[in-house]
Amino acid sequence: MPPARGEPVTPSPPSAARPAARPGPTARTTFMTRLSDAATSLFALLVVAVFRIIDSSINLRIVGYEYVAAVLRARRQILVVVWHGRGLLPILFFQGLPLMIYTSHPRDGSFRGLSRHVRRLSLAGMRHLGYRVFDASTFSTESRGVIRFLQLLEQSRGGVIAADGPSGPNFRAKPGAVFMAKKTGVDLLPVGAAFRDAIAWDSWDHFEIPRPFTRAAIIIGEPIDVPHDLDDAGVERLSRHLETVLNQLTAQAEDEAWGLEVAQAPQRAHG
C-alpha cells in the first residue's frame, strides 16, 4: 500500500544481488588449451610431412608381407605388436589400414616436462597418418582404459601395441598384448624393424628416427593365435615367447638393413 501524503518514506535496503559474472580462469584455461591443441596439431602436421619425405627416400626391405596379405584377404582381426623404440617404421608402413593404436604413459609421476610435450606431438602425428589413437592414460586407472580398448578392439579391424610400453624395460614384453588377444580373439602379428642409419632419442626406449636415404627393413612374423582359456601362467609363457620372437625379428631386420641389397617388395600395407 503506498504511503499517505506527507508520510515519510523509509528507503528500502539495497538488494543483495550478485555482481555480474566475469570471465574466470576456467574460460581462459579452456581457450588456452584449445589454442595449444591447435598449435600441436599444426606442428605435428609439419613433422608428419617431413617424416613422409624421409620415408619416401628410404630403401626399404620387407620380409613376411604374405602374412599381411593373408590377413587382409581373410578380413581377420589382428593386433600388430612392435617394440616401442622401433615403432616409427611399422607406423609408417601400416598407415592406410584401419588400425587403432593403444597408447598410455607412466602414472608414477615420472612423466612430465619435455616427455609430455613430445607425447602430445606423437599422438597428433599418428592421427594425421590416419590412425585412431586410444589413450588409456585419460582413464582414471590403466585397467579401465584396457577394458574400454578391448571393447573397441572387438568392433574394429585391429590394433597396434608396443609390447614393452609405456615405460619398459626395453625389449622386454609385458603380458598386455597376450592378455588383449586372449580376451578378444584377435591374432598377434609380431613385427621387427630396423634402420641402418638413425638418430636415437635420449629416452628409455632409445626411440629411433631415420636419416634420409638410409636402408631399413621390416620383418613380419607369422600370426600368433592366443587361446581364450589361457591361464595366468600360460599368458606369462606366451609373453616370453612373444618377446623371443620380436627380438629374433628385430635382429633379422638389423641384418637386412645393414647387409642385403634391396629386393622387390610391396612398399606399403594399404588395404
PDB file of C-alpha atoms in Angstrom:
ATOM      1  CA  MET A   1       0.000   0.000   0.000  1.00  0.00           C
ATOM      2  CA  PRO A   2       1.501   3.385  -0.938  1.00  0.00           C
ATOM      3  CA  PRO A   3       2.271   5.783   1.959  1.00  0.00           C
ATOM      4  CA  ALA A   4      -0.142   8.558   2.790  1.00  0.00           C
ATOM      5  CA  ARG A   5       0.574  12.083   1.580  1.00  0.00           C
ATOM      6  CA  GLY A   6       3.128  13.720   3.820  1.00  0.00           C
ATOM      7  CA  GLU A   7       4.184  10.454   5.464  1.00  0.00           C
ATOM      8  CA  PRO A   8       7.976   9.978   5.427  1.00  0.00           C
ATOM      9  CA  VAL A   9       9.209   7.227   3.160  1.00  0.00           C
ATOM     10  CA  THR A  10      11.771   4.766   4.539  1.00  0.00           C
ATOM     11  CA  PRO A  11      14.186   3.730   1.821  1.00  0.00           C
ATOM     12  CA  SER A  12      14.375   0.001   1.242  1.00  0.00           C
ATOM     13  CA  PRO A  13      17.702  -1.750   1.878  1.00  0.00           C
ATOM     14  CA  PRO A  14      19.900  -2.331  -1.153  1.00  0.00           C
ATOM     15  CA  SER A  15      19.345  -5.642  -2.848  1.00  0.00           C
ATOM     16  CA  ALA A  16      21.799  -8.441  -2.256  1.00  0.00           C
ATOM     17  CA  ALA A  17      22.017  -9.258  -5.949  1.00  0.00           C
ATOM     18  CA  ARG A  18      25.295 -10.904  -7.030  1.00  0.00           C
ATOM     19  CA  PRO A  19      27.596  -8.871  -9.255  1.00  0.00           C
ATOM     20  CA  ALA A  20      27.635  -9.783 -12.938  1.00  0.00           C
ATOM     21  CA  ALA A  21      29.760 -12.835 -13.639  1.00  0.00           C
ATOM     22  CA  ARG A  22      33.101 -12.076 -15.221  1.00  0.00           C
ATOM     23  CA  PRO A  23      35.115 -14.448 -17.363  1.00  0.00           C
ATOM     24  CA  GLY A  24      37.063 -16.540 -14.892  1.00  0.00           C
ATOM     25  CA  PRO A  25      40.178 -18.619 -15.138  1.00  0.00           C
ATOM     26  CA  THR A  26      38.183 -21.633 -16.381  1.00  0.00           C
ATOM     27  CA  ALA A  27      37.185 -19.908 -19.611  1.00  0.00           C
ATOM     28  CA  ARG A  28      40.716 -18.650 -20.133  1.00  0.00           C
ATOM     29  CA  THR A  29      42.169 -22.077 -19.417  1.00  0.00           C
ATOM     30  CA  THR A  30      39.796 -23.681 -21.908  1.00  0.00           C
ATOM     31  CA  PHE A  31      40.777 -21.172 -24.577  1.00  0.00           C
ATOM     32  CA  MET A  32      44.490 -21.660 -23.947  1.00  0.00           C
ATOM     33  CA  THR A  33      44.079 -25.437 -24.019  1.00  0.00           C
ATOM     34  CA  ARG A  34      42.316 -25.288 -27.374  1.00  0.00           C
ATOM     35  CA  LEU A  35      44.957 -22.926 -28.717  1.00  0.00           C
ATOM     36  CA  SER A  36      47.712 -25.259 -27.512  1.00  0.00           C
ATOM     37  CA  ASP A  37      45.984 -28.282 -29.074  1.00  0.00           C
ATOM     38  CA  ALA A  38      45.629 -26.448 -32.381  1.00  0.00           C
ATOM     39  CA  ALA A  39      49.299 -25.447 -32.349  1.00  0.00           C
ATOM     40  CA  THR A  40      50.348 -29.014 -31.514  1.00  0.00           C
ATOM     41  CA  SER A  41      48.190 -30.415 -34.313  1.00  0.00           C
ATOM     42  CA  LEU A  42      49.618 -27.944 -36.834  1.00  0.00           C
ATOM     43  CA  PHE A  43      53.201 -28.649 -35.789  1.00  0.00           C
ATOM     44  CA  ALA A  44      52.518 -32.392 -35.888  1.00  0.00           C
ATOM     45  CA  LEU A  45      51.242 -31.999 -39.449  1.00  0.00           C
ATOM     46  CA  LEU A  46      54.545 -30.407 -40.433  1.00  0.00           C
ATOM     47  CA  VAL A  47      56.524 -33.142 -38.677  1.00  0.00           C
ATOM     48  CA  VAL A  48      54.493 -35.832 -40.451  1.00  0.00           C
ATOM     49  CA  ALA A  49      55.173 -34.141 -43.782  1.00  0.00           C
ATOM     50  CA  VAL A  50      58.911 -34.231 -43.047  1.00  0.00           C
ATOM     51  CA  PHE A  51      58.725 -37.898 -41.999  1.00  0.00           C
ATOM     52  CA  ARG A  52      56.863 -38.770 -45.195  1.00  0.00           C
ATOM     53  CA  ILE A  53      59.584 -37.116 -47.263  1.00  0.00           C
ATOM     54  CA  ILE A  54      62.265 -39.034 -45.347  1.00  0.00           C
ATOM     55  CA  ASP A  55      60.232 -42.231 -45.611  1.00  0.00           C
ATOM     56  CA  SER A  56      59.984 -41.876 -49.389  1.00  0.00           C
ATOM     57  CA  SER A  57      63.787 -41.704 -49.599  1.00  0.00           C
ATOM     58  CA  ILE A  58      64.392 -44.896 -47.573  1.00  0.00           C
ATOM     59  CA  ASN A  59      65.469 -48.116 -49.257  1.00  0.00           C
ATOM     60  CA  LEU A  60      63.041 -50.485 -47.614  1.00  0.00           C
ATOM     61  CA  ARG A  61      63.355 -54.261 -47.472  1.00  0.00           C
ATOM     62  CA  ILE A  62      60.200 -56.163 -46.449  1.00  0.00           C
ATOM     63  CA  VAL A  63      60.059 -59.806 -45.413  1.00  0.00           C
ATOM     64  CA  GLY A  64      56.878 -61.646 -44.443  1.00  0.00           C
ATOM     65  CA  TYR A  65      54.402 -59.476 -46.296  1.00  0.00           C
ATOM     66  CA  GLU A  66      52.459 -62.600 -47.208  1.00  0.00           C
ATOM     67  CA  TYR A  67      51.167 -62.720 -43.632  1.00  0.00           C
ATOM     68  CA  VAL A  68      49.697 -59.229 -44.001  1.00  0.00           C
ATOM     69  CA  ALA A  69      48.186 -60.142 -47.377  1.00  0.00           C
ATOM     70  CA  ALA A  70      46.578 -63.258 -45.881  1.00  0.00           C
ATOM     71  CA  VAL A  71      45.097 -61.236 -43.040  1.00  0.00           C
ATOM     72  CA  LEU A  72      43.683 -58.674 -45.470  1.00  0.00           C
ATOM     73  CA  ARG A  73      42.144 -61.372 -47.680  1.00  0.00           C
ATOM     74  CA  ALA A  74      40.567 -63.172 -44.738  1.00  0.00           C
ATOM     75  CA  ARG A  75      39.492 -59.894 -43.082  1.00  0.00           C
ATOM     76  CA  ARG A  76      40.826 -61.220 -39.797  1.00  0.00           C
ATOM     77  CA  GLN A  77      41.376 -59.024 -36.781  1.00  0.00           C
ATOM     78  CA  ILE A  78      44.984 -58.571 -35.738  1.00  0.00           C
ATOM     79  CA  LEU A  79      46.956 -56.824 -33.035  1.00  0.00           C
ATOM     80  CA  VAL A  80      50.261 -55.648 -34.512  1.00  0.00           C
ATOM     81  CA  VAL A  81      52.983 -55.918 -31.862  1.00  0.00           C
ATOM     82  CA  VAL A  82      56.194 -53.886 -32.049  1.00  0.00           C
ATOM     83  CA  TRP A  83      58.969 -52.680 -29.783  1.00  0.00           C
ATOM     84  CA  HIS A  84      58.375 -49.127 -28.562  1.00  0.00           C
ATOM     85  CA  GLY A  85      61.685 -47.711 -29.746  1.00  0.00           C
ATOM     86  CA  ARG A  86      61.341 -49.324 -33.179  1.00  0.00           C
ATOM     87  CA  GLY A  87      57.739 -48.313 -33.729  1.00  0.00           C
ATOM     88  CA  LEU A  88      58.149 -45.481 -36.233  1.00  0.00           C
ATOM     89  CA  LEU A  89      58.846 -47.632 -39.289  1.00  0.00           C
ATOM     90  CA  PRO A  90      55.878 -50.005 -38.693  1.00  0.00           C
ATOM     91  CA  ILE A  91      53.616 -47.000 -38.055  1.00  0.00           C
ATOM     92  CA  LEU A  92      54.632 -45.522 -41.403  1.00  0.00           C
ATOM     93  CA  PHE A  93      54.353 -48.904 -43.127  1.00  0.00           C
ATOM     94  CA  PHE A  94      50.866 -49.837 -41.872  1.00  0.00           C
ATOM     95  CA  GLN A  95      49.285 -46.413 -42.441  1.00  0.00           C
ATOM     96  CA  GLY A  96      46.177 -46.805 -44.544  1.00  0.00           C
ATOM     97  CA  LEU A  97      44.933 -49.836 -42.646  1.00  0.00           C
ATOM     98  CA  PRO A  98      42.038 -49.290 -40.194  1.00  0.00           C
ATOM     99  CA  LEU A  99      44.119 -49.916 -37.088  1.00  0.00           C
ATOM    100  CA  MET A 100      43.726 -48.406 -33.635  1.00  0.00           C
ATOM    101  CA  ILE A 101      46.890 -47.607 -31.695  1.00  0.00           C
ATOM    102  CA  TYR A 102      46.944 -48.320 -27.969  1.00  0.00           C
ATOM    103  CA  THR A 103      48.981 -45.790 -26.018  1.00  0.00           C
ATOM    104  CA  SER A 104      49.483 -44.786 -22.411  1.00  0.00           C
ATOM    105  CA  HIS A 105      52.106 -43.231 -20.153  1.00  0.00           C
ATOM    106  CA  PRO A 106      53.546 -43.988 -16.687  1.00  0.00           C
ATOM    107  CA  ARG A 107      51.361 -42.995 -13.745  1.00  0.00           C
ATOM    108  CA  ASP A 108      54.175 -42.814 -11.180  1.00  0.00           C
ATOM    109  CA  GLY A 109      54.821 -39.074 -11.542  1.00  0.00           C
ATOM    110  CA  SER A 110      57.941 -39.524 -13.664  1.00  0.00           C
ATOM    111  CA  PHE A 111      56.162 -38.455 -16.837  1.00  0.00           C
ATOM    112  CA  ARG A 112      56.497 -34.680 -17.130  1.00  0.00           C
ATOM    113  CA  GLY A 113      58.173 -31.806 -18.928  1.00  0.00           C
ATOM    114  CA  LEU A 114      59.537 -32.415 -22.402  1.00  0.00           C
ATOM    115  CA  SER A 115      58.310 -36.021 -22.462  1.00  0.00           C
ATOM    116  CA  ARG A 116      54.721 -34.825 -22.090  1.00  0.00           C
ATOM    117  CA  HIS A 117      55.036 -32.385 -24.994  1.00  0.00           C
ATOM    118  CA  VAL A 118      56.728 -34.960 -27.231  1.00  0.00           C
ATOM    119  CA  ARG A 119      53.965 -37.448 -26.467  1.00  0.00           C
ATOM    120  CA  ARG A 120      51.243 -34.947 -27.397  1.00  0.00           C
ATOM    121  CA  LEU A 121      53.044 -34.282 -30.652  1.00  0.00           C
ATOM    122  CA  SER A 122      53.386 -38.017 -31.346  1.00  0.00           C
ATOM    123  CA  LEU A 123      49.692 -38.712 -30.760  1.00  0.00           C
ATOM    124  CA  ALA A 124      48.687 -35.842 -33.029  1.00  0.00           C
ATOM    125  CA  GLY A 125      51.091 -37.121 -35.677  1.00  0.00           C
ATOM    126  CA  MET A 126      49.609 -40.620 -35.603  1.00  0.00           C
ATOM    127  CA  ARG A 127      46.152 -39.147 -36.070  1.00  0.00           C
ATOM    128  CA  HIS A 128      47.392 -37.201 -39.102  1.00  0.00           C
ATOM    129  CA  LEU A 129      48.646 -40.519 -40.502  1.00  0.00           C
ATOM    130  CA  GLY A 130      45.074 -41.808 -40.375  1.00  0.00           C
ATOM    131  CA  TYR A 131      45.217 -43.906 -37.229  1.00  0.00           C
ATOM    132  CA  ARG A 132      42.650 -43.981 -34.499  1.00  0.00           C
ATOM    133  CA  VAL A 133      44.582 -43.327 -31.291  1.00  0.00           C
ATOM    134  CA  PHE A 134      43.349 -44.753 -27.994  1.00  0.00           C
ATOM    135  CA  ASP A 135      44.923 -43.022 -24.992  1.00  0.00           C
ATOM    136  CA  ALA A 136      44.483 -45.194 -21.887  1.00  0.00           C
ATOM    137  CA  SER A 137      46.087 -42.519 -19.719  1.00  0.00           C
ATOM    138  CA  THR A 138      42.907 -40.434 -19.983  1.00  0.00           C
ATOM    139  CA  PHE A 139      41.109 -43.008 -17.804  1.00  0.00           C
ATOM    140  CA  SER A 140      41.259 -42.983 -14.025  1.00  0.00           C
ATOM    141  CA  THR A 141      43.157 -46.295 -13.990  1.00  0.00           C
ATOM    142  CA  GLU A 142      45.069 -48.304 -16.580  1.00  0.00           C
ATOM    143  CA  SER A 143      42.707 -51.253 -16.139  1.00  0.00           C
ATOM    144  CA  ARG A 144      39.690 -49.108 -17.036  1.00  0.00           C
ATOM    145  CA  GLY A 145      41.498 -47.983 -20.150  1.00  0.00           C
ATOM    146  CA  VAL A 146      42.337 -51.572 -21.113  1.00  0.00           C
ATOM    147  CA  ILE A 147      38.711 -52.667 -20.683  1.00  0.00           C
ATOM    148  CA  ARG A 148      37.498 -49.890 -22.980  1.00  0.00           C
ATOM    149  CA  PHE A 149      40.213 -50.658 -25.532  1.00  0.00           C
ATOM    150  CA  LEU A 150      39.161 -54.312 -25.597  1.00  0.00           C
ATOM    151  CA  GLN A 151      35.578 -53.281 -26.303  1.00  0.00           C
ATOM    152  CA  LEU A 152      36.672 -51.099 -29.214  1.00  0.00           C
ATOM    153  CA  LEU A 153      39.157 -53.688 -30.493  1.00  0.00           C
ATOM    154  CA  GLU A 154      36.395 -56.291 -30.821  1.00  0.00           C
ATOM    155  CA  GLN A 155      34.469 -53.876 -33.056  1.00  0.00           C
ATOM    156  CA  SER A 156      37.423 -52.848 -35.239  1.00  0.00           C
ATOM    157  CA  ARG A 157      39.720 -54.425 -37.826  1.00  0.00           C
ATOM    158  CA  GLY A 158      42.671 -54.455 -35.457  1.00  0.00           C
ATOM    159  CA  GLY A 159      45.150 -52.507 -33.400  1.00  0.00           C
ATOM    160  CA  VAL A 160      48.782 -51.725 -32.697  1.00  0.00           C
ATOM    161  CA  ILE A 161      50.578 -52.006 -29.370  1.00  0.00           C
ATOM    162  CA  ALA A 162      54.162 -51.734 -28.126  1.00  0.00           C
ATOM    163  CA  ALA A 163      54.986 -54.897 -26.192  1.00  0.00           C
ATOM    164  CA  ASP A 164      57.402 -53.083 -23.872  1.00  0.00           C
ATOM    165  CA  GLY A 165      55.429 -49.865 -23.406  1.00  0.00           C
ATOM    166  CA  PRO A 166      54.759 -47.484 -21.910  1.00  0.00           C
ATOM    167  CA  SER A 167      57.947 -47.388 -19.816  1.00  0.00           C
ATOM    168  CA  GLY A 168      59.999 -50.525 -20.468  1.00  0.00           C
ATOM    169  CA  PRO A 169      62.297 -52.235 -19.781  1.00  0.00           C
ATOM    170  CA  ASN A 170      63.389 -52.018 -23.390  1.00  0.00           C
ATOM    171  CA  PHE A 171      62.854 -55.177 -25.487  1.00  0.00           C
ATOM    172  CA  ARG A 172      61.030 -56.957 -22.636  1.00  0.00           C
ATOM    173  CA  ALA A 173      57.478 -57.976 -23.444  1.00  0.00           C
ATOM    174  CA  LYS A 174      54.815 -57.262 -20.856  1.00  0.00           C
ATOM    175  CA  PRO A 175      51.722 -59.518 -20.697  1.00  0.00           C
ATOM    176  CA  GLY A 176      49.374 -56.837 -22.054  1.00  0.00           C
ATOM    177  CA  ALA A 177      49.406 -57.887 -25.716  1.00  0.00           C
ATOM    178  CA  VAL A 178      48.802 -61.572 -24.967  1.00  0.00           C
ATOM    179  CA  PHE A 179      46.082 -60.687 -22.448  1.00  0.00           C
ATOM    180  CA  MET A 180      44.293 -58.484 -25.011  1.00  0.00           C
ATOM    181  CA  ALA A 181      44.457 -61.203 -27.670  1.00  0.00           C
ATOM    182  CA  LYS A 182      43.121 -63.763 -25.197  1.00  0.00           C
ATOM    183  CA  LYS A 183      40.134 -61.560 -24.320  1.00  0.00           C
ATOM    184  CA  THR A 184      39.220 -60.505 -27.871  1.00  0.00           C
ATOM    185  CA  GLY A 185      40.282 -63.461 -30.046  1.00  0.00           C
ATOM    186  CA  VAL A 186      42.496 -61.362 -32.319  1.00  0.00           C
ATOM    187  CA  ASP A 187      45.763 -62.768 -33.668  1.00  0.00           C
ATOM    188  CA  LEU A 188      49.068 -61.231 -32.634  1.00  0.00           C
ATOM    189  CA  LEU A 189      51.185 -60.079 -35.582  1.00  0.00           C
ATOM    190  CA  PRO A 190      54.799 -59.546 -34.400  1.00  0.00           C
ATOM    191  CA  VAL A 191      56.841 -57.049 -36.398  1.00  0.00           C
ATOM    192  CA  GLY A 192      60.566 -56.323 -36.179  1.00  0.00           C
ATOM    193  CA  ALA A 193      62.070 -53.178 -37.686  1.00  0.00           C
ATOM    194  CA  ALA A 194      65.451 -51.513 -38.055  1.00  0.00           C
ATOM    195  CA  PHE A 195      67.162 -48.568 -39.723  1.00  0.00           C
ATOM    196  CA  ARG A 196      70.768 -48.721 -40.831  1.00  0.00           C
ATOM    197  CA  ASP A 197      71.365 -45.059 -40.003  1.00  0.00           C
ATOM    198  CA  ALA A 198      69.180 -43.391 -37.410  1.00  0.00           C
ATOM    199  CA  ILE A 199      69.184 -40.868 -34.579  1.00  0.00           C
ATOM    200  CA  ALA A 200      68.361 -42.479 -31.224  1.00  0.00           C
ATOM    201  CA  TRP A 201      66.238 -40.375 -28.878  1.00  0.00           C
ATOM    202  CA  ASP A 202      67.587 -39.957 -25.343  1.00  0.00           C
ATOM    203  CA  SER A 203      64.839 -41.976 -23.683  1.00  0.00           C
ATOM    204  CA  TRP A 204      64.319 -45.366 -22.043  1.00  0.00           C
ATOM    205  CA  ASP A 205      63.454 -46.961 -25.410  1.00  0.00           C
ATOM    206  CA  HIS A 206      66.135 -45.146 -27.473  1.00  0.00           C
ATOM    207  CA  PHE A 207      63.416 -44.273 -29.989  1.00  0.00           C
ATOM    208  CA  GLU A 208      64.896 -44.233 -33.498  1.00  0.00           C
ATOM    209  CA  ILE A 209      64.357 -41.548 -36.140  1.00  0.00           C
ATOM    210  CA  PRO A 210      65.837 -42.390 -39.562  1.00  0.00           C
ATOM    211  CA  ARG A 211      68.224 -40.254 -41.562  1.00  0.00           C
ATOM    212  CA  PRO A 212      67.263 -39.634 -45.195  1.00  0.00           C
ATOM    213  CA  PHE A 213      68.287 -42.186 -47.823  1.00  0.00           C
ATOM    214  CA  THR A 214      69.155 -44.863 -45.297  1.00  0.00           C
ATOM    215  CA  ARG A 215      68.365 -48.557 -45.606  1.00  0.00           C
ATOM    216  CA  ALA A 216      65.637 -50.078 -43.472  1.00  0.00           C
ATOM    217  CA  ALA A 217      63.904 -53.404 -43.011  1.00  0.00           C
ATOM    218  CA  ILE A 218      60.596 -54.665 -41.705  1.00  0.00           C
ATOM    219  CA  ILE A 219      60.325 -58.340 -40.819  1.00  0.00           C
ATOM    220  CA  ILE A 220      56.777 -59.573 -40.263  1.00  0.00           C
ATOM    221  CA  GLY A 221      56.370 -62.766 -38.296  1.00  0.00           C
ATOM    222  CA  GLU A 222      53.729 -65.443 -38.511  1.00  0.00           C
ATOM    223  CA  PRO A 223      50.493 -64.556 -36.668  1.00  0.00           C
ATOM    224  CA  ILE A 224      50.262 -65.986 -33.157  1.00  0.00           C
ATOM    225  CA  ASP A 225      46.968 -67.499 -32.038  1.00  0.00           C
ATOM    226  CA  VAL A 226      46.164 -66.992 -28.347  1.00  0.00           C
ATOM    227  CA  PRO A 227      43.703 -69.484 -26.759  1.00  0.00           C
ATOM    228  CA  HIS A 228      40.808 -67.822 -24.976  1.00  0.00           C
ATOM    229  CA  ASP A 229      41.108 -70.185 -21.997  1.00  0.00           C
ATOM    230  CA  LEU A 230      44.785 -69.457 -21.312  1.00  0.00           C
ATOM    231  CA  ASP A 231      45.501 -69.186 -17.577  1.00  0.00           C
ATOM    232  CA  ASP A 232      47.833 -66.636 -15.961  1.00  0.00           C
ATOM    233  CA  ALA A 233      50.838 -68.934 -16.207  1.00  0.00           C
ATOM    234  CA  GLY A 234      50.056 -69.510 -19.870  1.00  0.00           C
ATOM    235  CA  VAL A 235      49.825 -65.766 -20.501  1.00  0.00           C
ATOM    236  CA  GLU A 236      53.271 -65.350 -18.967  1.00  0.00           C
ATOM    237  CA  ARG A 237      54.762 -68.185 -21.025  1.00  0.00           C
ATOM    238  CA  LEU A 238      53.292 -66.876 -24.260  1.00  0.00           C
ATOM    239  CA  SER A 239      54.518 -63.367 -23.417  1.00  0.00           C
ATOM    240  CA  ARG A 240      58.078 -64.729 -23.074  1.00  0.00           C
ATOM    241  CA  HIS A 241      57.627 -66.498 -26.425  1.00  0.00           C
ATOM    242  CA  LEU A 242      56.391 -63.246 -27.997  1.00  0.00           C
ATOM    243  CA  GLU A 243      59.444 -61.470 -26.583  1.00  0.00           C
ATOM    244  CA  THR A 244      61.756 -64.062 -28.133  1.00  0.00           C
ATOM    245  CA  VAL A 245      60.018 -63.811 -31.499  1.00  0.00           C
ATOM    246  CA  LEU A 246      60.149 -59.997 -31.521  1.00  0.00           C
ATOM    247  CA  ASN A 247      63.838 -59.983 -30.651  1.00  0.00           C
ATOM    248  CA  GLN A 248      64.561 -62.526 -33.388  1.00  0.00           C
ATOM    249  CA  LEU A 249      62.610 -60.480 -35.940  1.00  0.00           C
ATOM    250  CA  THR A 250      64.390 -57.315 -34.815  1.00  0.00           C
ATOM    251  CA  ALA A 251      67.803 -58.973 -35.145  1.00  0.00           C
ATOM    252  CA  GLN A 252      66.855 -60.187 -38.615  1.00  0.00           C
ATOM    253  CA  ALA A 253      65.699 -56.684 -39.552  1.00  0.00           C
ATOM    254  CA  GLU A 254      69.042 -55.286 -38.423  1.00  0.00           C
ATOM    255  CA  ASP A 255      70.864 -57.836 -40.584  1.00  0.00           C
ATOM    256  CA  GLU A 256      68.684 -56.974 -43.571  1.00  0.00           C
ATOM    257  CA  ALA A 257      69.115 -53.227 -43.090  1.00  0.00           C
ATOM    258  CA  TRP A 258      72.885 -53.487 -42.800  1.00  0.00           C
ATOM    259  CA  GLY A 259      73.762 -56.290 -45.151  1.00  0.00           C
ATOM    260  CA  LEU A 260      71.429 -57.091 -48.014  1.00  0.00           C
ATOM    261  CA  GLU A 261      70.536 -55.349 -51.222  1.00  0.00           C
ATOM    262  CA  VAL A 262      67.006 -54.031 -51.530  1.00  0.00           C
ATOM    263  CA  ALA A 263      64.617 -56.575 -53.043  1.00  0.00           C
ATOM    264  CA  GLN A 264      61.370 -56.052 -54.889  1.00  0.00           C
ATOM    265  CA  ALA A 265      58.589 -55.891 -52.311  1.00  0.00           C
ATOM    266  CA  PRO A 266      55.309 -54.088 -51.651  1.00  0.00           C
ATOM    267  CA  GLN A 267      56.124 -50.683 -50.243  1.00  0.00           C
ATOM    268  CA  ARG A 268      53.020 -50.093 -48.145  1.00  0.00           C
ATOM    269  CA  ALA A 269      50.333 -52.165 -46.492  1.00  0.00           C
ATOM    270  CA  HIS A 270      47.298 -50.311 -47.799  1.00  0.00           C
ATOM    271  CA  GLY A 271      44.134 -52.352 -47.606  1.00  0.00           C
TER     272      GLY A 271
END
